[in-house]
Amino acid sequence: MRERLYEAFRNLLSYRLRALLTMLGIIFGLVAFITMLAIGSGAKEEILNQISTLGLKNIMVKAKKEIPEQDLLKAKSVSSFGLCHEDLDFLTASYPFIESYSGYLEVEKSLTLNGRKVTDEFKLKAVDQNFFKLISKNFCEGSDFSEFSEFTRGVILPEKLKRKYYGNLPCKGEYVWIEDEIFQITGVTAENPAQKKVKDESTELMGSENEVYFPLELVNHMFPFYGESPPYHRLSGAVIRLTSSDNLAARKDLVSKTLKRRHGGILDVETTAPLELLKKSQKTQEIFNLVMLLIASLSLLIGGIGIMNIMLANVMERTKEIGIHRAVGATRRDIVLNFLFESLVLSSTGGVIGIVLGIITSRLVMLYTGWKVIISFSGIFSGVLVSVCVGVFFGIYPAYRASRVEPIEALRYE
């Protein structure tokens, strides 16, 4: 085995440039293979982390901002449209699979931070104390409203706004203004890196990059225009926590149909399940990975054809050498193994170079784009296995051709 490997390396080093050019197909194919696997694995984890923060047992209900006039005309007798606490109480009382809920209201008011009016795009959302129990939020400073009374004039900023208006200084306890009402900062939500790269329906649901929170209980007292008598004021949406994720799609449809029936036959809300979003995103990611791997496989196929080509050329060039080997006692099996080892060394060397360059390329992609990449041992092992298989598959025929050369004809070849 040692002698065969040494002989294979010696033969390849005798035509270095041709061997290197032959390996380029394998090298580039594995660079693409490793990089695509790393990017795909990183994107998959980011999607999982992002959607998991919404809660995989949750259903998101959002009131539609506009209802078509024809739908209103078709409506049966009903006193009001849109989502409200009364709807959520009814759902909780009717269906035992609903564990709890949290409603929120989007308010259009001006915001002043550190003496400057906020001109950035942001959403002002009034939430109850249960909101942060149902949706995971990481805090880089302070905490949510759970430590305070329900009527605390607290406000929670996103890290993006905090960094712009307060820099690196702590801002907990600082005063801000919502219209003419004064509030005090109780916490700052940390940025979710996944949202910067993954833009889909779930990012709109989360909105942690630009949402400012304050207690929902204060809306009717401070901004009566937005509400009715507590606790049955209007809501922009709600998070409903189920007891389990079993039959999630059926339960989501049941909630939607119940609200439609309560609102006179008008479907004026949209229901979304984060778990369904996760499955949809994973399916899309799998298709993307498959397409990318097919493209990388084409490069490996071309590299394999290059190996076969050069090995066939080697058989022609070394016909006399094959005849000498056979004349001194080498069997056809020995000739097959010699050429097969050369093919394996050629593809394996290209594979090692391709894997190293693939890891470097993945790191560069992460460095310059900010995308998360995950280089797994299974991906590297797959790359090695693929390169070895390419070497064996495309080396068998040239080795077989070499073994079929007759010794007398080989010695007289030149």
XYZ file of C-alpha atoms in Angstrom:
414
model
C 0.000 0.000 0.000
C 2.812 2.395 0.955
C 4.704 1.650 -2.247
C 1.610 2.194 -4.395
C 0.926 5.566 -2.744
C 4.540 6.628 -3.174
C 4.503 5.574 -6.839
C 1.201 7.438 -7.404
C 2.579 10.660 -5.889
C 5.818 10.325 -7.844
C 3.972 9.912 -11.138
C 1.676 12.891 -10.450
C 4.620 15.118 -9.458
C 6.230 14.385 -12.785
C 3.494 16.436 -14.471
C 2.546 18.916 -11.734
C 0.825 21.574 -13.860
C -1.368 19.066 -15.682
C -2.306 17.413 -12.387
C -3.173 20.780 -10.828
C -5.336 21.801 -13.776
C -7.089 18.438 -13.569
C -7.783 18.929 -9.850
C -9.360 22.362 -10.375
C -12.750 20.844 -11.142
C -12.684 18.859 -7.882
C -11.346 21.860 -5.942
C -13.985 24.317 -7.159
C -16.732 21.736 -6.829
C -15.872 21.067 -3.174
C -15.451 24.792 -2.423
C -19.013 25.298 -3.665
C -20.182 22.141 -1.844
C -18.727 23.101 1.550
C -19.737 26.763 1.262
C -23.330 25.961 0.292
C -23.667 23.461 3.132
C -22.276 25.994 5.631
C -24.549 28.816 4.427
C -27.577 26.517 4.291
C -26.982 25.188 7.819
C -26.470 28.710 9.152
C -29.631 30.012 7.496
C -31.617 27.049 8.815
C -30.487 27.725 12.384
C -31.230 31.441 12.072
C -34.748 30.723 10.839
C -35.283 28.244 13.689
C -34.001 30.714 16.301
C -36.041 33.553 14.877
C -39.358 31.721 14.628
C -38.832 29.902 17.926
C -38.869 33.258 19.726
C -42.489 33.614 18.616
C -43.347 30.367 20.385
C -44.027 27.147 18.517
C -47.256 26.635 20.492
C -48.519 30.132 19.691
C -51.072 31.447 17.223
C -50.692 35.043 16.074
C -53.938 36.917 15.422
C -53.786 40.272 13.673
C -56.714 42.577 12.920
C -57.013 43.704 9.317
C -56.597 47.442 8.923
C -59.124 47.711 6.124
C -62.300 45.705 5.483
C -63.719 45.720 1.923
C -67.009 47.587 1.664
C -68.751 44.623 0.021
C -67.893 42.500 3.070
C -69.411 45.089 5.372
C -72.628 45.103 3.332
C -72.842 41.300 3.571
C -72.359 41.346 7.324
C -75.119 40.091 9.561
C -76.201 41.997 12.632
C -73.126 42.733 14.655
C -72.244 45.653 16.898
C -68.567 45.970 16.031
C -65.747 44.703 13.879
C -62.127 44.090 14.692
C -60.363 42.243 17.473
C -61.044 43.043 21.121
C -60.502 41.536 24.579
C -64.065 40.222 24.592
C -63.232 38.025 21.577
C -60.170 36.614 23.319
C -62.091 35.951 26.537
C -64.735 34.111 24.509
C -62.100 31.942 22.796
C -60.439 31.095 26.109
C -63.767 30.132 27.676
C -64.863 28.084 24.655
C -61.759 26.054 23.868
C -59.778 24.219 26.556
C -56.751 23.917 24.270
C -56.111 27.680 24.721
C -53.801 28.174 27.676
C -53.482 31.978 27.735
C -53.334 35.026 25.514
C -51.841 38.485 25.268
C -53.327 41.364 23.308
C -51.542 44.409 21.924
C -52.488 47.698 20.311
C -50.439 49.663 17.793
C -50.612 53.379 18.561
C -49.675 56.205 16.204
C -48.049 58.769 18.477
C -44.841 60.793 18.384
C -41.846 59.704 20.458
C -39.131 61.910 21.969
C -35.868 60.360 23.197
C -33.086 62.245 24.941
C -34.673 65.565 23.977
C -34.855 64.663 20.274
C -37.959 63.694 18.351
C -37.598 60.253 16.803
C -37.709 60.474 13.026
C -36.761 56.847 12.379
C -39.380 54.352 11.298
C -40.741 52.687 14.428
C -43.891 51.073 15.802
C -45.369 52.100 19.120
C -47.050 49.063 20.605
C -49.062 48.894 23.811
C -48.754 45.418 25.370
C -49.933 43.748 28.561
C -47.650 42.091 31.095
C -48.292 38.651 29.640
C -46.850 39.608 26.251
C -43.213 38.933 27.161
C -44.119 35.576 28.702
C -45.545 34.352 25.400
C -42.921 35.856 23.095
C -39.259 35.519 24.004
C -37.348 38.785 24.070
C -33.725 39.131 25.063
C -32.925 42.258 27.046
C -29.524 43.894 26.781
C -30.495 46.330 29.533
C -33.226 46.357 32.181
C -36.264 44.072 31.898
C -39.932 43.963 30.939
C -42.900 45.301 32.904
C -43.294 42.223 35.132
C -41.347 43.835 37.985
C -43.658 46.848 38.019
C -47.330 47.500 38.586
C -49.655 47.396 35.594
C -50.021 51.162 35.585
C -46.284 51.878 35.633
C -45.402 54.498 33.046
C -42.647 52.334 31.657
C -41.386 52.046 28.114
C -39.128 49.469 26.448
C -36.897 50.542 23.582
C -35.279 48.442 20.845
C -31.479 48.399 20.927
C -31.389 50.100 17.528
C -33.057 53.281 18.841
C -31.207 53.158 22.145
C -27.849 53.052 20.397
C -28.721 55.972 18.128
C -30.168 58.305 20.758
C -28.171 57.286 23.850
C -25.007 55.789 22.367
C -23.234 53.263 24.590
C -24.413 54.899 27.812
C -27.012 53.079 29.948
C -30.487 54.524 29.472
C -32.556 52.649 32.059
C -34.424 55.156 34.170
C -34.201 57.918 31.562
C -37.383 59.829 30.754
C -39.018 59.844 27.318
C -42.156 61.459 25.935
C -44.995 59.849 24.019
C -46.897 62.863 22.707
C -47.186 65.022 25.853
C -47.098 62.110 28.300
C -43.888 61.313 30.175
C -42.595 57.738 30.537
C -39.518 56.099 32.039
C -37.317 53.529 30.272
C -37.468 50.166 32.050
C -35.563 48.027 29.528
C -33.948 47.655 26.116
C -34.606 44.647 23.850
C -31.528 43.186 22.175
C -31.334 42.976 18.416
C -32.077 39.625 16.859
C -29.275 38.950 14.307
C -31.502 36.528 12.406
C -33.877 39.307 11.420
C -31.167 41.190 9.554
C -30.665 38.313 7.114
C -33.999 36.519 7.049
C -36.833 38.646 5.775
C -40.139 36.833 5.734
C -43.588 36.893 7.287
C -42.252 36.069 10.746
C -40.041 39.169 10.857
C -43.119 41.333 10.401
C -44.782 39.519 13.285
C -41.808 39.989 15.589
C -40.696 43.491 14.634
C -38.143 43.588 17.475
C -35.883 45.799 15.386
C -38.194 48.803 15.511
C -40.884 48.261 18.150
C -41.277 50.426 21.240
C -43.445 48.950 24.010
C -45.446 50.507 26.812
C -48.224 49.102 29.094
C -51.558 48.444 27.442
C -53.422 49.358 30.653
C -52.422 52.986 30.189
C -54.003 53.389 26.757
C -57.546 54.103 27.943
C -56.363 56.443 30.685
C -53.844 58.417 28.676
C -55.078 58.063 25.101
C -58.859 57.549 25.376
C -59.264 58.093 21.639
C -57.858 54.628 21.046
C -60.094 52.682 23.351
C -63.458 52.065 24.862
C -64.222 51.219 28.467
C -61.622 48.755 29.838
C -60.985 45.935 29.367
C -62.895 45.643 26.085
C -61.002 48.168 23.984
C -59.884 47.490 20.467
C -56.738 45.454 19.773
C -54.413 45.416 16.792
C -53.545 41.805 17.427
C -52.959 39.083 19.966
C -50.736 36.132 20.796
C -52.652 32.993 21.788
C -50.732 30.244 23.607
C -52.031 26.695 23.128
C -51.553 23.845 25.568
C -49.634 21.888 22.904
C -48.621 22.092 19.254
C -50.763 19.076 18.293
C -53.283 19.706 15.499
C -51.998 23.266 15.280
C -53.349 23.951 11.777
C -56.848 22.697 12.677
C -56.925 24.752 15.883
C -55.735 27.856 14.051
C -58.558 27.441 11.518
C -61.052 26.927 14.332
C -59.977 30.200 15.980
C -60.287 31.994 12.631
C -63.769 30.596 11.936
C -64.960 31.424 15.456
C -63.883 35.050 15.129
C -65.500 35.245 11.687
C -68.772 33.952 13.116
C -68.618 36.446 16.001
C -68.037 39.298 13.570
C -71.093 38.718 11.422
C -69.470 36.505 8.814
C -66.611 38.903 8.087
C -63.064 37.586 8.308
C -61.502 40.779 9.625
C -58.499 39.096 11.262
C -55.494 37.136 9.992
C -54.218 34.104 11.875
C -50.667 32.783 11.584
C -48.888 29.920 13.332
C -45.112 30.293 13.822
C -44.742 26.500 13.623
C -46.291 26.543 10.146
C -43.935 29.371 9.188
C -41.037 27.278 10.446
C -42.053 24.277 8.345
C -42.590 26.503 5.313
C -39.194 28.168 5.770
C -37.468 24.826 6.258
C -39.043 23.450 3.089
C -37.929 26.517 1.138
C -34.442 26.192 2.612
C -34.259 22.512 1.686
C -35.168 23.320 -1.933
C -32.528 26.068 -1.991
C -29.889 23.712 -0.567
C -30.812 21.010 -3.084
C -30.453 23.417 -6.024
C -27.093 24.680 -4.737
C -25.797 21.156 -4.165
C -26.846 20.167 -7.682
C -24.849 23.093 -9.056
C -21.856 22.055 -6.949
C -22.295 18.454 -8.141
C -21.969 19.607 -11.741
C -18.531 21.016 -10.901
C -17.570 17.706 -9.291
C -18.836 15.835 -12.359
C -16.695 18.024 -14.618
C -13.740 17.442 -12.290
C -14.312 13.698 -12.479
C -14.396 13.793 -16.277
C -11.110 15.715 -16.167
C -9.579 12.975 -14.007
C -10.757 10.297 -16.409
C -9.348 12.264 -19.325
C -5.883 12.666 -17.824
C -5.764 9.063 -16.650
C -6.597 7.838 -20.161
C -3.819 10.077 -21.462
C -1.485 8.537 -18.878
C -2.362 5.052 -20.114
C -1.422 6.063 -23.659
C 1.819 7.773 -22.583
C 2.910 4.956 -20.304
C 2.024 2.003 -22.489
C 5.673 0.881 -22.706
C 6.049 1.210 -18.923
C 2.960 -0.997 -18.477
C 4.520 -3.580 -20.801
C 7.746 -3.620 -18.751
C 5.766 -4.085 -15.522
C 3.837 -6.971 -17.043
C 7.051 -8.526 -18.426
C 8.694 -8.662 -14.998
C 5.677 -10.304 -13.390
C 3.058 -7.628 -12.615
C -0.475 -8.949 -12.851
C -3.445 -7.137 -14.344
C -4.683 -6.550 -10.793
C -1.410 -4.768 -9.979
C -1.821 -2.495 -13.014
C -5.440 -1.705 -12.062
C -4.425 -0.834 -8.503
C -1.522 1.360 -9.637
C -3.687 3.509 -11.874
C -6.603 3.482 -9.422
C -4.315 4.765 -6.671
C -3.141 7.567 -8.950
C -6.762 8.542 -9.583
C -7.516 8.414 -5.851
C -4.461 10.517 -4.969
C -5.428 13.042 -7.643
C -9.043 13.392 -6.444
C -8.196 13.193 -2.711
C -5.520 15.879 -2.984
C -7.959 18.090 -4.861
C -10.573 17.243 -2.235
C -8.358 18.292 0.678
C -7.451 21.552 -1.060
C -11.136 22.141 -1.910
C -12.268 21.519 1.680
C -9.654 23.908 3.103
C -10.575 26.586 0.562
C -14.275 25.903 1.218
C -13.809 26.545 4.962
C -11.864 29.726 4.208
C -14.527 30.858 1.714
C -17.297 30.215 4.254
C -15.478 32.330 6.826
C -15.007 35.110 4.288
C -18.720 34.999 3.422
C -19.571 35.329 7.120
C -17.043 38.147 7.551
C -18.138 40.268 4.587
C -21.894 39.596 4.480
C -22.668 39.027 8.150
C -24.474 35.765 7.321
C -24.186 33.006 9.843
C -22.392 29.904 8.540
C -22.063 26.538 10.261
C -19.249 24.246 9.149
C -20.101 20.788 10.419
C -17.952 17.668 10.672
C -20.563 15.804 8.624
C -20.152 18.367 5.823
C -16.375 17.938 5.794
C -16.709 14.147 5.945
C -19.196 14.280 3.044
C -16.705 16.357 1.035
C -13.932 13.815 1.610
C -16.266 10.937 0.757
C -17.439 12.647 -2.438
C -13.874 13.315 -3.614
C -12.844 9.692 -2.964
C -15.925 8.370 -4.774
C -15.232 10.636 -7.753
C -11.649 9.334 -7.895
C -12.731 5.687 -7.766
C -15.633 6.050 -10.197
C -13.761 7.972 -12.855
C -10.520 6.040 -12.357
C -11.927 2.545 -12.846
C -12.222 2.685 -16.637
C -8.698 4.068 -17.296
C -7.276 1.480 -14.879
C -9.194 -1.271 -16.662
C -7.891 -0.024 -20.033
C -4.343 -0.098 -18.692
C -4.729 -3.651 -17.398
C -5.934 -4.925 -20.797
C -2.747 -3.859 -22.593
C -0.873 -6.921 -23.914
C 2.809 -7.023 -22.724
C 4.375 -7.770 -26.172
C 2.400 -5.005 -27.928
C 3.149 -2.605 -25.072
C 6.905 -3.205 -25.341
C 6.791 -2.544 -29.121
C 4.474 0.506 -28.717
C 7.142 3.164 -29.427
